[in-house]
Amino acid sequence: MAIPDYRAADATAVRASVKLLDGPLDLTLPTPCAGWTLADLLAHMTVQHLGFAAAARGESWPLERWAPRPLGADPAAGYAAAADEVIAAFAAADLDRDAHFAELAPVPIPVRRGIGAHAIDYVVHGWDVATTLGRPWELPEDVLETTWPIAEGVPDATKAFAAPLPVPAGASTMDRILLRLGRVPR
């Protein structure tokens, strides 16, 4: 089965996550990510954008560079700049080329697969940020339907997400994604 082009879904989720950071931010707030504050989550998300962008451009970004760094003086602006960088890198990428996304796999994988992994991560991390800040997280249904198969394909035992939770009949697509990836919808 051919891997779809996830760039539009990814860009929508990433841009929506940037919008969440408008206004005051209490970086000490706990997030749905166990043991992480909002500062920890934003540092992780920022470096992820930079690492995925570098890989999509064919640059070397070894595993140690994927470690979160301290946030700068304006975390929202730093995050927005990294988001712009990854969206631009994905837009220019050759989807059929293999790239080394060191945090995803020890060997190169198709760029389109890396973008899919990034897309599901930002559907969920956007929800994490929105939940932390008490703000709504609304993505178009087509983005959720596009990324749902990625969530379904995530192995049950992974360092990136918690163990899957039962999905009740009639759950929304967003709730199905969250539950599949170990989050409890609120």
PDB file of C-alpha atoms in Angstrom:
ATOM      1  CA  MET A   1       0.000   0.000   0.000  1.00  0.00           C
ATOM      2  CA  ALA A   2       1.341   3.421  -0.949  1.00  0.00           C
ATOM      3  CA  ILE A   3       2.083   5.870   1.845  1.00  0.00           C
ATOM      4  CA  PRO A   4      -0.068   9.010   1.411  1.00  0.00           C
ATOM      5  CA  ASP A   5       1.196  12.575   1.237  1.00  0.00           C
ATOM      6  CA  TYR A   6       0.636  13.837   4.782  1.00  0.00           C
ATOM      7  CA  ARG A   7       2.033  17.349   4.231  1.00  0.00           C
ATOM      8  CA  ALA A   8      -1.300  19.199   4.242  1.00  0.00           C
ATOM      9  CA  ALA A   9      -2.535  17.438   7.393  1.00  0.00           C
ATOM     10  CA  ASP A  10       0.799  18.024   9.099  1.00  0.00           C
ATOM     11  CA  ALA A  11       0.906  21.719   8.197  1.00  0.00           C
ATOM     12  CA  THR A  12      -2.651  22.207   9.467  1.00  0.00           C
ATOM     13  CA  ALA A  13      -1.885  20.543  12.812  1.00  0.00           C
ATOM     14  CA  VAL A  14       1.423  22.376  13.234  1.00  0.00           C
ATOM     15  CA  ARG A  15      -0.080  25.783  12.389  1.00  0.00           C
ATOM     16  CA  ALA A  16      -2.941  25.136  14.816  1.00  0.00           C
ATOM     17  CA  SER A  17      -0.402  24.285  17.543  1.00  0.00           C
ATOM     18  CA  VAL A  18       1.357  27.623  16.959  1.00  0.00           C
ATOM     19  CA  LYS A  19      -1.939  29.499  17.412  1.00  0.00           C
ATOM     20  CA  LEU A  20      -2.385  27.889  20.830  1.00  0.00           C
ATOM     21  CA  LEU A  21       0.608  29.855  22.099  1.00  0.00           C
ATOM     22  CA  ASP A  22      -0.976  33.281  21.577  1.00  0.00           C
ATOM     23  CA  GLY A  23      -1.306  35.004  24.902  1.00  0.00           C
ATOM     24  CA  PRO A  24       0.258  34.469  28.295  1.00  0.00           C
ATOM     25  CA  LEU A  25       1.951  31.135  28.965  1.00  0.00           C
ATOM     26  CA  ASP A  26       2.641  29.577  32.341  1.00  0.00           C
ATOM     27  CA  LEU A  27       5.523  27.289  31.428  1.00  0.00           C
ATOM     28  CA  THR A  28       5.363  25.547  34.811  1.00  0.00           C
ATOM     29  CA  LEU A  29       1.947  23.982  34.141  1.00  0.00           C
ATOM     30  CA  PRO A  30       1.865  20.170  34.090  1.00  0.00           C
ATOM     31  CA  THR A  31       0.887  18.581  30.770  1.00  0.00           C
ATOM     32  CA  PRO A  32      -0.835  15.298  29.902  1.00  0.00           C
ATOM     33  CA  CYS A  33       2.690  14.013  29.129  1.00  0.00           C
ATOM     34  CA  ALA A  34       3.677  12.346  32.417  1.00  0.00           C
ATOM     35  CA  GLY A  35       6.290  14.357  34.276  1.00  0.00           C
ATOM     36  CA  TRP A  36       6.478  17.151  31.706  1.00  0.00           C
ATOM     37  CA  THR A  37       5.720  20.818  32.220  1.00  0.00           C
ATOM     38  CA  LEU A  38       4.618  23.058  29.388  1.00  0.00           C
ATOM     39  CA  ALA A  39       8.258  24.214  29.106  1.00  0.00           C
ATOM     40  CA  ASP A  40       9.402  20.592  28.700  1.00  0.00           C
ATOM     41  CA  LEU A  41       6.750  19.903  26.072  1.00  0.00           C
ATOM     42  CA  LEU A  42       7.521  23.064  24.068  1.00  0.00           C
ATOM     43  CA  ALA A  43      11.250  22.312  24.182  1.00  0.00           C
ATOM     44  CA  HIS A  44      10.529  18.800  22.871  1.00  0.00           C
ATOM     45  CA  MET A  45       8.188  20.051  20.151  1.00  0.00           C
ATOM     46  CA  THR A  46      10.628  22.755  19.024  1.00  0.00           C
ATOM     47  CA  VAL A  47      13.581  20.387  18.650  1.00  0.00           C
ATOM     48  CA  GLN A  48      11.355  17.848  16.914  1.00  0.00           C
ATOM     49  CA  HIS A  49      10.463  20.414  14.266  1.00  0.00           C
ATOM     50  CA  LEU A  50      14.136  21.237  13.749  1.00  0.00           C
ATOM     51  CA  GLY A  51      15.171  17.581  13.558  1.00  0.00           C
ATOM     52  CA  PHE A  52      12.401  16.603  11.155  1.00  0.00           C
ATOM     53  CA  ALA A  53      13.166  19.641   8.978  1.00  0.00           C
ATOM     54  CA  ALA A  54      16.857  18.758   8.811  1.00  0.00           C
ATOM     55  CA  ALA A  55      16.094  15.146   7.915  1.00  0.00           C
ATOM     56  CA  ALA A  56      13.611  16.184   5.220  1.00  0.00           C
ATOM     57  CA  ARG A  57      16.311  18.421   3.703  1.00  0.00           C
ATOM     58  CA  GLY A  58      18.754  15.498   3.736  1.00  0.00           C
ATOM     59  CA  GLU A  59      20.957  17.012   6.440  1.00  0.00           C
ATOM     60  CA  SER A  60      22.642  15.080   9.196  1.00  0.00           C
ATOM     61  CA  TRP A  61      20.812  15.438  12.514  1.00  0.00           C
ATOM     62  CA  PRO A  62      22.245  12.749  14.813  1.00  0.00           C
ATOM     63  CA  LEU A  63      20.218  11.329  17.663  1.00  0.00           C
ATOM     64  CA  GLU A  64      21.927  13.433  20.335  1.00  0.00           C
ATOM     65  CA  ARG A  65      20.688  16.608  18.591  1.00  0.00           C
ATOM     66  CA  TRP A  66      17.080  15.484  19.123  1.00  0.00           C
ATOM     67  CA  ALA A  67      17.430  16.129  22.868  1.00  0.00           C
ATOM     68  CA  PRO A  68      15.347  19.139  23.975  1.00  0.00           C
ATOM     69  CA  ARG A  69      17.234  22.355  24.654  1.00  0.00           C
ATOM     70  CA  PRO A  70      16.376  25.146  27.068  1.00  0.00           C
ATOM     71  CA  LEU A  71      13.760  27.520  25.693  1.00  0.00           C
ATOM     72  CA  GLY A  72      14.823  31.003  24.659  1.00  0.00           C
ATOM     73  CA  ALA A  73      13.500  34.301  25.980  1.00  0.00           C
ATOM     74  CA  ASP A  74      10.365  34.031  23.814  1.00  0.00           C
ATOM     75  CA  PRO A  75       9.360  30.346  23.707  1.00  0.00           C
ATOM     76  CA  ALA A  76       6.292  30.996  21.528  1.00  0.00           C
ATOM     77  CA  ALA A  77       8.361  32.824  18.894  1.00  0.00           C
ATOM     78  CA  GLY A  78      11.055  30.127  18.941  1.00  0.00           C
ATOM     79  CA  TYR A  79       8.422  27.455  18.529  1.00  0.00           C
ATOM     80  CA  ALA A  80       6.714  29.355  15.689  1.00  0.00           C
ATOM     81  CA  ALA A  81      10.039  29.745  13.847  1.00  0.00           C
ATOM     82  CA  ALA A  82      10.750  26.016  14.167  1.00  0.00           C
ATOM     83  CA  ALA A  83       7.198  25.251  12.973  1.00  0.00           C
ATOM     84  CA  ASP A  84       7.695  27.448   9.897  1.00  0.00           C
ATOM     85  CA  GLU A  85      10.991  25.675   9.230  1.00  0.00           C
ATOM     86  CA  VAL A  86       9.516  22.174   9.301  1.00  0.00           C
ATOM     87  CA  ILE A  87       6.513  23.139   7.163  1.00  0.00           C
ATOM     88  CA  ALA A  88       8.838  24.682   4.552  1.00  0.00           C
ATOM     89  CA  ALA A  89      11.200  21.696   4.612  1.00  0.00           C
ATOM     90  CA  PHE A  90       8.352  19.252   4.139  1.00  0.00           C
ATOM     91  CA  ALA A  91       6.863  21.332   1.305  1.00  0.00           C
ATOM     92  CA  ALA A  92      10.178  21.193  -0.580  1.00  0.00           C
ATOM     93  CA  ALA A  93      10.987  17.559   0.218  1.00  0.00           C
ATOM     94  CA  ASP A  94      11.165  14.698  -2.244  1.00  0.00           C
ATOM     95  CA  LEU A  95       8.614  12.375  -0.652  1.00  0.00           C
ATOM     96  CA  ASP A  96      10.054   9.294  -2.300  1.00  0.00           C
ATOM     97  CA  ARG A  97      13.599   9.840  -1.044  1.00  0.00           C
ATOM     98  CA  ASP A  98      14.781   8.071   2.085  1.00  0.00           C
ATOM     99  CA  ALA A  99      16.001  10.194   4.983  1.00  0.00           C
ATOM    100  CA  HIS A 100      17.439   9.490   8.407  1.00  0.00           C
ATOM    101  CA  PHE A 101      14.930  10.553  11.047  1.00  0.00           C
ATOM    102  CA  ALA A 102      17.227   9.391  13.853  1.00  0.00           C
ATOM    103  CA  GLU A 103      14.583   9.542  16.556  1.00  0.00           C
ATOM    104  CA  LEU A 104      12.152   7.411  14.541  1.00  0.00           C
ATOM    105  CA  ALA A 105      14.345   4.667  13.183  1.00  0.00           C
ATOM    106  CA  PRO A 106      17.990   3.618  13.165  1.00  0.00           C
ATOM    107  CA  VAL A 107      17.977   3.452   9.369  1.00  0.00           C
ATOM    108  CA  PRO A 108      16.682   5.832   6.680  1.00  0.00           C
ATOM    109  CA  ILE A 109      12.962   5.684   5.939  1.00  0.00           C
ATOM    110  CA  PRO A 110      10.846   7.310   3.198  1.00  0.00           C
ATOM    111  CA  VAL A 111      10.371  11.029   3.786  1.00  0.00           C
ATOM    112  CA  ARG A 112       6.607  10.615   3.391  1.00  0.00           C
ATOM    113  CA  ARG A 113       6.623   8.132   6.297  1.00  0.00           C
ATOM    114  CA  GLY A 114       8.586  10.584   8.449  1.00  0.00           C
ATOM    115  CA  ILE A 115       6.058  13.309   7.658  1.00  0.00           C
ATOM    116  CA  GLY A 116       3.234  10.964   8.665  1.00  0.00           C
ATOM    117  CA  ALA A 117       4.914  10.311  12.017  1.00  0.00           C
ATOM    118  CA  HIS A 118       5.327  14.048  12.516  1.00  0.00           C
ATOM    119  CA  ALA A 119       1.684  14.668  11.594  1.00  0.00           C
ATOM    120  CA  ILE A 120       0.248  12.277  14.173  1.00  0.00           C
ATOM    121  CA  ASP A 121       2.659  13.649  16.762  1.00  0.00           C
ATOM    122  CA  TYR A 122       1.318  17.183  16.230  1.00  0.00           C
ATOM    123  CA  VAL A 123      -2.317  16.132  16.241  1.00  0.00           C
ATOM    124  CA  VAL A 124      -1.619  14.700  19.701  1.00  0.00           C
ATOM    125  CA  HIS A 125       0.920  17.244  20.999  1.00  0.00           C
ATOM    126  CA  GLY A 126      -1.375  20.058  19.901  1.00  0.00           C
ATOM    127  CA  TRP A 127      -4.061  18.471  22.054  1.00  0.00           C
ATOM    128  CA  ASP A 128      -1.518  18.193  24.899  1.00  0.00           C
ATOM    129  CA  VAL A 129      -0.789  21.930  24.713  1.00  0.00           C
ATOM    130  CA  ALA A 130      -4.460  22.881  24.351  1.00  0.00           C
ATOM    131  CA  THR A 131      -5.407  20.713  27.322  1.00  0.00           C
ATOM    132  CA  THR A 132      -2.592  22.191  29.410  1.00  0.00           C
ATOM    133  CA  LEU A 133      -3.689  25.737  28.614  1.00  0.00           C
ATOM    134  CA  GLY A 134      -7.424  25.041  28.866  1.00  0.00           C
ATOM    135  CA  ARG A 135      -7.885  26.070  25.243  1.00  0.00           C
ATOM    136  CA  PRO A 136      -9.946  24.319  22.556  1.00  0.00           C
ATOM    137  CA  TRP A 137      -8.177  21.985  20.123  1.00  0.00           C
ATOM    138  CA  GLU A 138     -10.153  21.760  16.935  1.00  0.00           C
ATOM    139  CA  LEU A 139      -8.755  20.284  13.769  1.00  0.00           C
ATOM    140  CA  PRO A 140     -10.680  19.703  10.551  1.00  0.00           C
ATOM    141  CA  GLU A 141     -12.182  16.231  10.341  1.00  0.00           C
ATOM    142  CA  ASP A 142     -10.213  15.511   7.152  1.00  0.00           C
ATOM    143  CA  VAL A 143      -6.938  16.006   9.082  1.00  0.00           C
ATOM    144  CA  LEU A 144      -8.132  13.595  11.766  1.00  0.00           C
ATOM    145  CA  GLU A 145      -9.343  11.018   9.241  1.00  0.00           C
ATOM    146  CA  THR A 146      -6.024  11.287   7.380  1.00  0.00           C
ATOM    147  CA  THR A 147      -3.975  10.732  10.539  1.00  0.00           C
ATOM    148  CA  TRP A 148      -6.177   8.080  12.198  1.00  0.00           C
ATOM    149  CA  PRO A 149      -4.580   5.208  10.212  1.00  0.00           C
ATOM    150  CA  ILE A 150      -1.167   6.366  11.444  1.00  0.00           C
ATOM    151  CA  ALA A 151      -2.385   6.172  15.041  1.00  0.00           C
ATOM    152  CA  GLU A 152      -3.776   2.709  14.357  1.00  0.00           C
ATOM    153  CA  GLY A 153      -0.370   1.628  13.069  1.00  0.00           C
ATOM    154  CA  VAL A 154       1.602   2.765  16.122  1.00  0.00           C
ATOM    155  CA  PRO A 155       2.831  -0.339  17.966  1.00  0.00           C
ATOM    156  CA  ASP A 156       1.320  -0.907  21.402  1.00  0.00           C
ATOM    157  CA  ALA A 157       4.763  -0.807  23.020  1.00  0.00           C
ATOM    158  CA  THR A 158       6.467   2.444  22.050  1.00  0.00           C
ATOM    159  CA  LYS A 159       8.495   5.088  23.859  1.00  0.00           C
ATOM    160  CA  ALA A 160       6.650   7.863  22.037  1.00  0.00           C
ATOM    161  CA  PHE A 161       3.146   7.151  23.350  1.00  0.00           C
ATOM    162  CA  ALA A 162       1.471   5.509  26.322  1.00  0.00           C
ATOM    163  CA  ALA A 163      -0.270   2.151  26.020  1.00  0.00           C
ATOM    164  CA  PRO A 164      -3.565   2.223  24.108  1.00  0.00           C
ATOM    165  CA  LEU A 165      -6.787   2.650  26.038  1.00  0.00           C
ATOM    166  CA  PRO A 166     -10.165   1.115  25.138  1.00  0.00           C
ATOM    167  CA  VAL A 167     -12.065   3.053  22.485  1.00  0.00           C
ATOM    168  CA  PRO A 168     -15.819   3.162  23.107  1.00  0.00           C
ATOM    169  CA  ALA A 169     -18.271   2.766  20.245  1.00  0.00           C
ATOM    170  CA  GLY A 170     -19.231   6.109  18.757  1.00  0.00           C
ATOM    171  CA  ALA A 171     -16.061   7.910  19.857  1.00  0.00           C
ATOM    172  CA  SER A 172     -15.095  10.901  17.734  1.00  0.00           C
ATOM    173  CA  THR A 173     -12.074  10.556  15.461  1.00  0.00           C
ATOM    174  CA  MET A 174     -10.047  12.820  17.767  1.00  0.00           C
ATOM    175  CA  ASP A 175     -10.997  10.744  20.804  1.00  0.00           C
ATOM    176  CA  ARG A 176     -10.126   7.519  18.935  1.00  0.00           C
ATOM    177  CA  ILE A 177      -6.681   8.934  18.137  1.00  0.00           C
ATOM    178  CA  LEU A 178      -6.111  10.088  21.710  1.00  0.00           C
ATOM    179  CA  LEU A 179      -7.230   6.795  23.249  1.00  0.00           C
ATOM    180  CA  ARG A 180      -5.229   4.723  20.753  1.00  0.00           C
ATOM    181  CA  LEU A 181      -2.134   6.689  21.790  1.00  0.00           C
ATOM    182  CA  GLY A 182      -2.765   6.466  25.514  1.00  0.00           C
ATOM    183  CA  ARG A 183      -4.317   9.869  26.164  1.00  0.00           C
ATOM    184  CA  VAL A 184      -7.563  10.349  28.087  1.00  0.00           C
ATOM    185  CA  PRO A 185      -9.845  12.808  26.270  1.00  0.00           C
ATOM    186  CA  ARG A 186     -11.188  15.544  28.505  1.00  0.00           C
TER     187      ARG A 186
END
